[in-house]
Short mmCIF file of C-alpha atoms in Angstrom, two decimals:
data_model
loop_
_atom_site.label_atom_id
_atom_site.label_comp_id
_atom_site.label_asym_id
_atom_site.label_seq_id
_atom_site.Cartn_x
_atom_site.Cartn_y
_atom_site.Cartn_z
CA UNK A 1201 82.20 167.64 108.97
CA UNK A 1202 83.97 165.31 111.35
CA UNK A 1203 84.21 168.00 114.06
CA UNK A 1204 81.48 167.87 116.72
CA UNK A 1205 79.38 170.96 115.93
CA UNK A 1206 77.23 170.56 119.04
CA UNK A 1207 80.28 170.82 121.23
CA UNK A 1208 82.30 173.39 119.29
CA UNK A 1209 79.58 175.09 117.19
CA UNK A 1210 79.96 178.66 118.48
CA UNK A 1211 83.76 178.52 118.29
CA UNK A 1212 83.66 177.08 114.76
CA UNK A 1213 81.13 179.69 113.67
CA UNK A 1214 83.37 182.52 114.92
CA UNK A 1215 86.30 180.99 113.02
CA UNK A 1216 84.09 180.82 109.93
CA UNK A 1217 83.39 184.55 110.20
CA UNK A 1218 87.13 185.28 110.42
CA UNK A 1219 87.87 182.91 107.52
CA UNK A 1220 85.07 184.49 105.45
CA UNK A 1221 86.48 187.97 106.03
CA UNK A 1222 89.92 186.86 104.84
CA UNK A 1223 88.47 185.22 101.69
CA UNK A 1224 86.30 188.27 100.96
CA UNK A 1225 89.32 190.57 101.26
CA UNK A 1226 91.38 188.30 98.98
CA UNK A 1227 88.65 188.21 96.33
CA UNK A 1228 88.28 191.98 96.47
CA UNK A 1229 92.01 192.36 95.82
CA UNK A 1230 91.55 190.37 92.61
CA UNK A 1231 88.28 192.09 91.67
CA UNK A 1232 89.97 195.50 91.88
CA UNK A 1233 93.15 194.26 90.12
CA UNK A 1234 95.36 194.88 93.14
CA UNK A 1235 96.24 191.23 92.79
CA UNK A 1236 96.35 190.35 89.11
CA UNK A 1237 95.16 187.31 87.18
CA UNK A 1238 97.42 186.16 84.36
CA UNK A 1239 95.92 185.49 80.93
CA UNK A 1240 97.54 183.13 78.43
CA UNK A 1241 97.51 182.78 74.67
CA UNK A 1242 96.00 179.27 74.77
CA UNK A 1243 92.44 178.45 75.83
CA UNK A 1244 92.41 177.59 79.54
CA UNK A 1245 89.56 175.53 81.01
CA UNK A 1246 89.29 175.52 84.80
CA UNK A 1247 87.40 172.82 86.71
CA UNK A 1248 86.77 173.32 90.40
CA UNK A 1249 84.34 173.57 93.26
CA UNK A 1250 83.38 175.69 96.23
CA UNK A 1251 82.74 172.74 98.53
CA UNK A 1252 85.57 170.85 100.23
CA UNK A 1253 85.67 167.17 99.30
CA UNK A 1254 84.66 165.07 96.36
CA UNK A 1255 82.41 166.71 93.77
CA UNK A 1256 83.81 164.62 90.91
CA UNK A 1257 86.52 166.90 89.53
CA UNK A 1258 88.76 164.13 88.16
CA UNK A 1259 86.10 162.21 86.16
CA UNK A 1260 84.84 165.50 84.72
CA UNK A 1261 88.39 166.53 83.79
CA UNK A 1262 88.94 163.15 82.13
CA UNK A 1263 85.67 163.51 80.22
CA UNK A 1264 86.85 166.85 78.78
CA UNK A 1265 90.27 165.36 77.99
CA UNK A 1266 88.66 162.54 75.98
CA UNK A 1267 86.37 165.03 74.26
CA UNK A 1268 89.20 167.30 73.11
CA UNK A 1269 92.28 165.14 72.56
CA UNK A 1270 91.24 163.75 69.17
CA UNK A 1271 91.24 167.29 67.71
CA UNK A 1272 93.63 169.27 69.92
CA UNK A 1273 96.93 168.82 71.74
CA UNK A 1274 95.75 168.79 75.34
CA UNK A 1275 97.55 169.26 78.65
CA UNK A 1276 96.24 169.07 82.20
CA UNK A 1277 97.71 170.85 85.21
CA UNK A 1278 96.96 170.42 88.90
CA UNK A 1279 98.81 171.07 92.13
CA UNK A 1280 99.12 167.32 92.79
CA UNK A 1281 97.30 167.39 96.12
CA UNK A 1282 99.07 165.57 98.99
CA UNK A 1283 102.17 164.79 96.90
CA UNK A 1284 105.46 164.78 98.81
CA UNK A 1285 107.30 166.98 96.30
CA UNK A 1286 107.31 170.57 95.14
CA UNK A 1287 107.61 172.50 91.92
CA UNK A 1288 106.88 171.59 88.33
CA UNK A 1289 106.86 167.89 87.42
CA UNK A 1290 105.61 166.26 84.24
CA UNK A 1291 103.74 163.06 85.05
CA UNK A 1292 104.63 159.76 83.36
CA UNK A 1293 102.61 156.56 83.47
CA UNK A 1294 105.22 155.05 85.80
CA UNK A 1295 105.61 158.11 88.06
CA UNK A 1296 105.44 157.51 91.78
CA UNK A 1297 102.13 158.52 93.33
CA UNK A 1298 103.93 160.07 96.30
CA UNK A 1299 105.79 162.38 93.87
CA UNK A 1300 102.94 163.49 91.59
CA UNK A 1301 99.71 162.69 93.45
CA UNK A 1302 97.04 160.07 92.82
CA UNK A 1303 94.68 162.04 90.56
CA UNK A 1304 97.31 163.28 88.05
CA UNK A 1305 98.73 159.73 87.89
CA UNK A 1306 95.26 158.37 87.18
CA UNK A 1307 94.66 160.93 84.41
CA UNK A 1308 98.03 160.11 82.80
CA UNK A 1309 97.51 156.35 82.88
CA UNK A 1310 94.05 156.69 81.38
CA UNK A 1311 95.32 159.21 78.78
CA UNK A 1312 98.99 158.43 78.10
CA UNK A 1313 98.87 160.45 74.87
CA UNK A 1314 98.43 163.83 76.60
CA UNK A 1315 100.67 166.01 78.75
CA UNK A 1316 99.87 165.81 82.47
CA UNK A 1317 101.77 168.07 84.86
CA UNK A 1318 101.71 169.22 88.47
CA UNK A 1319 102.76 172.53 90.00
CA UNK A 1320 101.41 174.26 93.08
CA UNK A 1321 102.00 177.55 91.22
CA UNK A 1322 99.64 177.33 88.25
CA UNK A 1323 101.17 180.37 86.48
CA UNK A 1324 104.63 178.79 86.48
CA UNK A 1325 103.10 175.45 85.58
CA UNK A 1326 101.39 176.84 82.50
CA UNK A 1327 104.56 178.69 81.46
CA UNK A 1328 106.52 175.42 81.73
CA UNK A 1329 103.97 173.54 79.62
CA UNK A 1330 103.96 176.22 76.92
CA UNK A 1331 107.76 176.52 76.90
CA UNK A 1332 108.02 173.08 75.27
CA UNK A 1333 107.53 174.16 71.64
CA UNK A 1334 107.81 170.57 70.46
CA UNK A 1335 104.53 169.70 72.17
CA UNK A 1336 102.76 172.79 70.80
CA UNK A 1337 99.98 172.49 73.39
CA UNK A 1338 96.69 173.99 72.16
CA UNK A 1339 94.58 173.91 75.31
CA UNK A 1340 95.16 173.38 79.05
CA UNK A 1341 92.71 171.97 81.58
CA UNK A 1342 93.25 173.15 85.16
CA UNK A 1343 92.06 170.63 87.74
CA UNK A 1344 90.79 172.04 91.06
CA UNK A 1345 91.51 175.66 90.21
CA UNK A 1346 88.33 177.61 90.97
CA UNK A 1347 90.02 179.41 93.89
CA UNK A 1348 93.35 179.81 92.07
CA UNK A 1349 92.71 183.32 90.78
CA UNK A 1350 96.26 184.07 89.72
CA UNK A 1351 95.29 182.42 86.41
CA UNK A 1352 92.34 183.81 84.46
CA UNK A 1353 90.67 180.92 82.62
CA UNK A 1354 88.75 181.52 79.44
CA UNK A 1355 86.15 179.00 80.56
CA UNK A 1356 85.45 178.25 84.21
CA UNK A 1357 83.45 175.16 85.23
CA UNK A 1358 82.03 174.96 88.76
CA UNK A 1359 80.95 171.57 90.12
CA UNK A 1360 78.28 171.30 92.83
CA UNK A 1361 77.42 167.98 94.49
CA UNK A 1362 73.65 167.32 94.28
CA UNK A 1363 73.81 165.89 97.80
CA UNK A 1364 75.50 169.00 99.25
CA UNK A 1365 73.79 172.10 97.93
CA UNK A 1366 75.57 175.42 98.49
CA UNK A 1367 72.51 177.09 100.02
CA UNK A 1368 72.46 174.51 102.82
CA UNK A 1369 76.14 174.90 103.76
CA UNK A 1370 78.42 177.30 105.63
CA UNK A 1371 81.97 178.53 105.33
CA UNK A 1372 84.86 176.53 106.74
CA UNK A 1373 85.41 175.35 109.42
CA UNK A 1374 81.75 175.44 110.54
CA UNK A 1375 80.71 174.10 107.15
CA UNK A 1376 82.37 172.80 104.00
CA UNK A 1377 82.42 175.92 101.79
CA UNK A 1378 85.77 177.32 100.66
CA UNK A 1379 84.08 180.62 99.83
CA UNK A 1380 80.57 182.05 99.77
CA UNK A 1381 77.93 180.86 97.31
CA UNK A 1382 77.96 184.19 95.46
CA UNK A 1383 81.46 183.33 94.20
CA UNK A 1384 79.73 181.19 91.59
CA UNK A 1385 79.51 184.40 89.53
CA UNK A 1386 83.03 183.54 88.26
CA UNK A 1387 81.76 180.34 86.59
CA UNK A 1388 80.69 180.15 82.95
CA UNK A 1389 79.36 176.62 83.39
CA UNK A 1390 77.79 175.08 86.49
CA UNK A 1391 77.37 171.32 86.72
CA UNK A 1392 75.26 169.62 89.37
CA UNK A 1393 77.12 166.34 89.87
CA UNK A 1394 76.22 162.96 91.40
CA UNK A 1395 72.60 163.34 90.41
CA UNK A 1396 70.08 160.53 90.85
CA UNK A 1397 69.40 158.83 87.52
CA UNK A 1398 65.92 160.31 87.52
CA UNK A 1399 64.37 163.33 89.23
CA UNK A 1400 60.95 164.87 88.68
CA UNK A 1401 60.74 167.97 86.45
CA UNK A 1402 59.59 170.04 89.42
CA UNK A 1403 62.70 168.99 91.38
CA UNK A 1404 64.90 170.17 88.52
CA UNK A 1405 63.10 173.51 88.40
CA UNK A 1406 63.61 173.93 92.16
CA UNK A 1407 67.34 173.24 91.72
CA UNK A 1408 67.57 175.82 88.95
CA UNK A 1409 65.65 178.39 90.96
CA UNK A 1410 67.79 177.86 94.08
CA UNK A 1411 70.99 178.40 92.09
CA UNK A 1412 69.89 181.86 90.88
CA UNK A 1413 71.99 181.63 87.74
CA UNK A 1414 73.26 184.64 85.83
CA UNK A 1415 72.24 185.04 82.15
CA UNK A 1416 75.74 184.15 80.91
CA UNK A 1417 75.87 180.84 82.81
CA UNK A 1418 74.95 177.42 81.45
CA UNK A 1419 73.67 174.65 83.73
CA UNK A 1420 74.18 170.91 83.27
CA UNK A 1421 73.45 167.79 85.30
CA UNK A 1422 75.66 164.71 85.46
CA UNK A 1423 75.55 161.24 86.99
CA UNK A 1424 78.32 158.87 88.03
CA UNK A 1425 78.56 155.67 85.98
CA UNK A 1426 80.37 152.77 87.61
CA UNK A 1427 82.23 150.51 85.22
CA UNK A 1428 83.11 146.85 85.65
CA UNK A 1429 85.65 146.06 88.41
CA UNK A 1430 89.25 145.71 87.22
CA UNK A 1431 91.92 143.44 88.71
CA UNK A 1432 94.63 145.29 90.63
CA UNK A 1433 97.36 142.63 90.83
CA UNK A 1434 97.63 141.07 87.38
CA UNK A 1435 99.02 137.56 87.36
CA UNK A 1436 97.84 136.96 90.91
CA UNK A 1437 94.08 136.82 90.24
CA UNK A 1438 92.22 135.70 87.12
CA UNK A 1439 89.21 137.78 86.11
CA UNK A 1440 87.64 134.73 84.50
CA UNK A 1441 86.88 133.36 87.98
CA UNK A 1442 84.70 136.32 88.95
CA UNK A 1443 81.35 137.55 87.69
CA UNK A 1444 79.76 140.69 89.09
CA UNK A 1445 76.45 140.13 87.31
CA UNK A 1446 75.82 136.49 88.29
CA UNK A 1447 77.50 136.16 91.69
CA UNK A 1448 77.59 138.00 95.00
CA UNK A 1449 80.57 138.28 97.32
CA UNK A 1450 81.55 139.15 100.84
CA UNK A 1451 83.43 142.38 100.21
CA UNK A 1452 86.21 144.17 102.01
CA UNK A 1453 85.80 147.76 100.83
CA UNK A 1454 88.83 150.07 101.13
CA UNK A 1455 88.27 153.79 100.63
CA UNK A 1456 90.42 156.87 101.04
CA UNK A 1457 88.01 159.33 99.43
CA UNK A 1458 85.96 162.24 100.74
CA UNK A 1459 82.51 160.68 100.44
CA UNK A 1460 82.14 156.93 99.78
CA UNK A 1461 78.33 156.80 100.21
CA UNK A 1462 77.51 156.42 96.50
CA UNK A 1463 80.21 153.79 96.04
CA UNK A 1464 78.83 151.76 98.94
CA UNK A 1465 75.37 151.94 97.39
CA UNK A 1466 76.78 150.60 94.10
CA UNK A 1467 78.85 147.82 95.70
CA UNK A 1468 75.76 146.52 97.51
CA UNK A 1469 74.48 145.33 94.13
CA UNK A 1470 76.99 142.46 94.07
CA UNK A 1471 77.68 141.97 97.77
CA UNK A 1472 76.52 139.51 100.40
CA UNK A 1473 78.08 141.71 103.05
CA UNK A 1474 80.39 144.74 103.15
CA UNK A 1475 83.22 145.27 105.61
CA UNK A 1476 84.32 148.86 105.16
CA UNK A 1477 87.74 150.22 106.12
CA UNK A 1478 87.57 153.98 105.61
CA UNK A 1479 90.68 156.19 105.50
CA UNK A 1480 91.14 159.92 105.01
CA UNK A 1481 90.97 161.39 101.52
CA UNK A 1482 94.26 160.91 99.60
CA UNK A 1483 95.61 158.80 102.47
CA UNK A 1484 99.03 157.16 102.05
CA UNK A 1485 98.81 153.61 103.36
CA UNK A 1486 101.36 152.48 105.93
CA UNK A 1487 102.57 149.01 106.90
CA UNK A 1488 100.08 148.83 109.78
CA UNK A 1489 97.28 149.61 107.32
CA UNK A 1490 98.30 146.80 104.95
CA UNK A 1491 98.46 144.41 107.90
CA UNK A 1492 95.01 145.56 109.02
CA UNK A 1493 93.64 145.04 105.51
CA UNK A 1494 95.14 141.54 105.33
CA UNK A 1495 93.91 140.52 108.78
CA UNK A 1496 90.43 141.92 108.17
CA UNK A 1497 90.19 140.08 104.86
CA UNK A 1498 91.36 136.80 106.38
CA UNK A 1499 88.78 137.14 109.16
CA UNK A 1500 85.88 137.24 106.69
CA UNK A 1501 84.45 133.77 107.10
CA UNK A 1502 83.69 132.95 103.48
CA UNK A 1503 85.83 131.73 100.59
CA UNK A 1504 83.72 133.76 98.18
CA UNK A 1505 85.27 137.09 99.18
CA UNK A 1506 87.05 139.92 97.40
CA UNK A 1507 88.62 143.33 98.05
CA UNK A 1508 87.13 146.36 96.30
CA UNK A 1509 88.55 149.89 96.16
CA UNK A 1510 88.38 153.02 94.01
CA UNK A 1511 90.65 153.77 91.07
CA UNK A 1512 92.26 156.65 92.96
CA UNK A 1513 92.91 154.48 96.01
CA UNK A 1514 94.30 151.73 93.80
CA UNK A 1515 97.28 153.86 92.81
CA UNK A 1516 98.14 154.55 96.45
CA UNK A 1517 97.70 150.90 97.40
CA UNK A 1518 99.72 149.54 94.51
CA UNK A 1519 102.53 152.09 94.36
CA UNK A 1520 104.55 150.79 97.32
CA UNK A 1521 106.60 147.69 98.13
CA UNK A 1522 104.18 147.08 101.00
CA UNK A 1523 101.51 146.03 98.50
CA UNK A 1524 103.20 142.60 98.46
CA UNK A 1525 101.41 142.01 101.77
CA UNK A 1526 98.04 141.93 99.99
CA UNK A 1527 98.91 141.00 96.40
CA UNK A 1528 97.51 137.46 96.81
CA UNK A 1529 94.09 138.81 97.78
CA UNK A 1530 91.57 138.91 94.89
CA UNK A 1531 91.54 142.71 94.67
CA UNK A 1532 89.63 144.94 92.24
CA UNK A 1533 89.12 148.65 91.66
CA UNK A 1534 86.04 150.26 90.13
CA UNK A 1535 86.62 152.92 87.45
CA UNK A 1536 84.01 155.65 87.10
CA UNK A 1537 82.85 157.95 84.33
CA UNK A 1538 80.33 160.74 84.13
CA UNK A 1539 77.35 161.07 81.84
CA UNK A 1540 74.90 163.89 81.19
CA UNK A 1541 71.19 163.91 81.95
CA UNK A 1542 68.38 165.41 79.85
CA UNK A 1543 70.19 164.78 76.52
CA UNK A 1544 72.55 167.65 77.32
CA UNK A 1545 75.76 165.88 76.35
CA UNK A 1546 75.82 167.30 72.81
CA UNK A 1547 75.10 170.82 74.07
CA UNK A 1548 77.95 170.59 76.59
CA UNK A 1549 80.35 169.06 74.06
CA UNK A 1550 79.57 171.81 71.57
CA UNK A 1551 80.19 174.56 74.13
CA UNK A 1552 83.58 173.14 75.12
CA UNK A 1553 84.81 172.34 71.61
CA UNK A 1554 83.68 175.67 70.14
CA UNK A 1555 85.41 177.57 72.93
CA UNK A 1556 88.73 175.85 72.18
CA UNK A 1557 88.35 176.20 68.40
CA UNK A 1558 87.64 179.93 68.63
CA UNK A 1559 90.48 180.62 71.05
CA UNK A 1560 93.18 178.28 69.78
CA UNK A 1561 96.43 180.18 69.10
CA UNK A 1562 96.75 181.34 65.50
CA UNK A 1563 100.21 179.78 65.21
CA UNK A 1564 98.77 176.32 65.93
CA UNK A 1565 95.92 176.54 63.44
CA UNK A 1566 98.30 175.76 60.58
CA UNK A 1567 100.42 173.20 62.43
#
């Protein structure tokens, strides 16, 4: 965490105890049906985490979208974190990022053939999606919904960052946990994300032992795959002039994500040097930030230089008139995907597809 634990450790720990008591009480209210979880007639898949910050929810959600959309009519629903609007909104490819949020806009642009919506109230959001009979949605993927217990998903997927194991962490604000590790009992599937490409068999067994899985839970391991950089400002820069396999560049790296460490490691593969401007997660860039980006880029003393950012950051950089300040910079974003280790992709795909097939509404089977 950014807070100085040496200086404020005792105070933060006391706050964590208070926070933990509140979360425990809330979960008990749901466990004893004092607060109720709504079930729906369509199969609901929830993707979420216990740890604050990036565990890879969006690329995992997009993977499941691509897996299902050829056979089923798919919708995704999230709260649209950090958007400057409220209520139910259906996302279009040309929606404003400030209205719908960066992650829903990314999902829609990468999957324009599905329904993508935002609503801070997931129950109302699902009701709105299902009320459109013309779409006849057959399954809904909830993004970042592990703590949203007002909806009862049929399949709950919990993501855990390999680099931030639950057993080594503490509750907020002393640590980064939204709730205690034992809350993983609500998950049907647990995925350890951001794995190294290779780990020794004994290391895998240690991971499995530390998780203390329940018999009904399935465990998977995924890695992040970085794709080729993509031009941000089309018509301003020609991709033909740049090769990321043959050449190296002085790079201005712009990030507004929770943990850029793995991205930095990847970018080093085609960099002579990296100048990193780091912003808060989901940060909305202001005029002073664009000026800082431009000045920093111009001060890199090499003609063989480029700007690199993430796909999520790209939408927030591009979706404002201020982007004209940097549109003449050779700027690229790096898309990411996930892949499964240990030949588990087919096993995971089968579990997801069979769940939706078995629970698809009867009325849609014949449509």
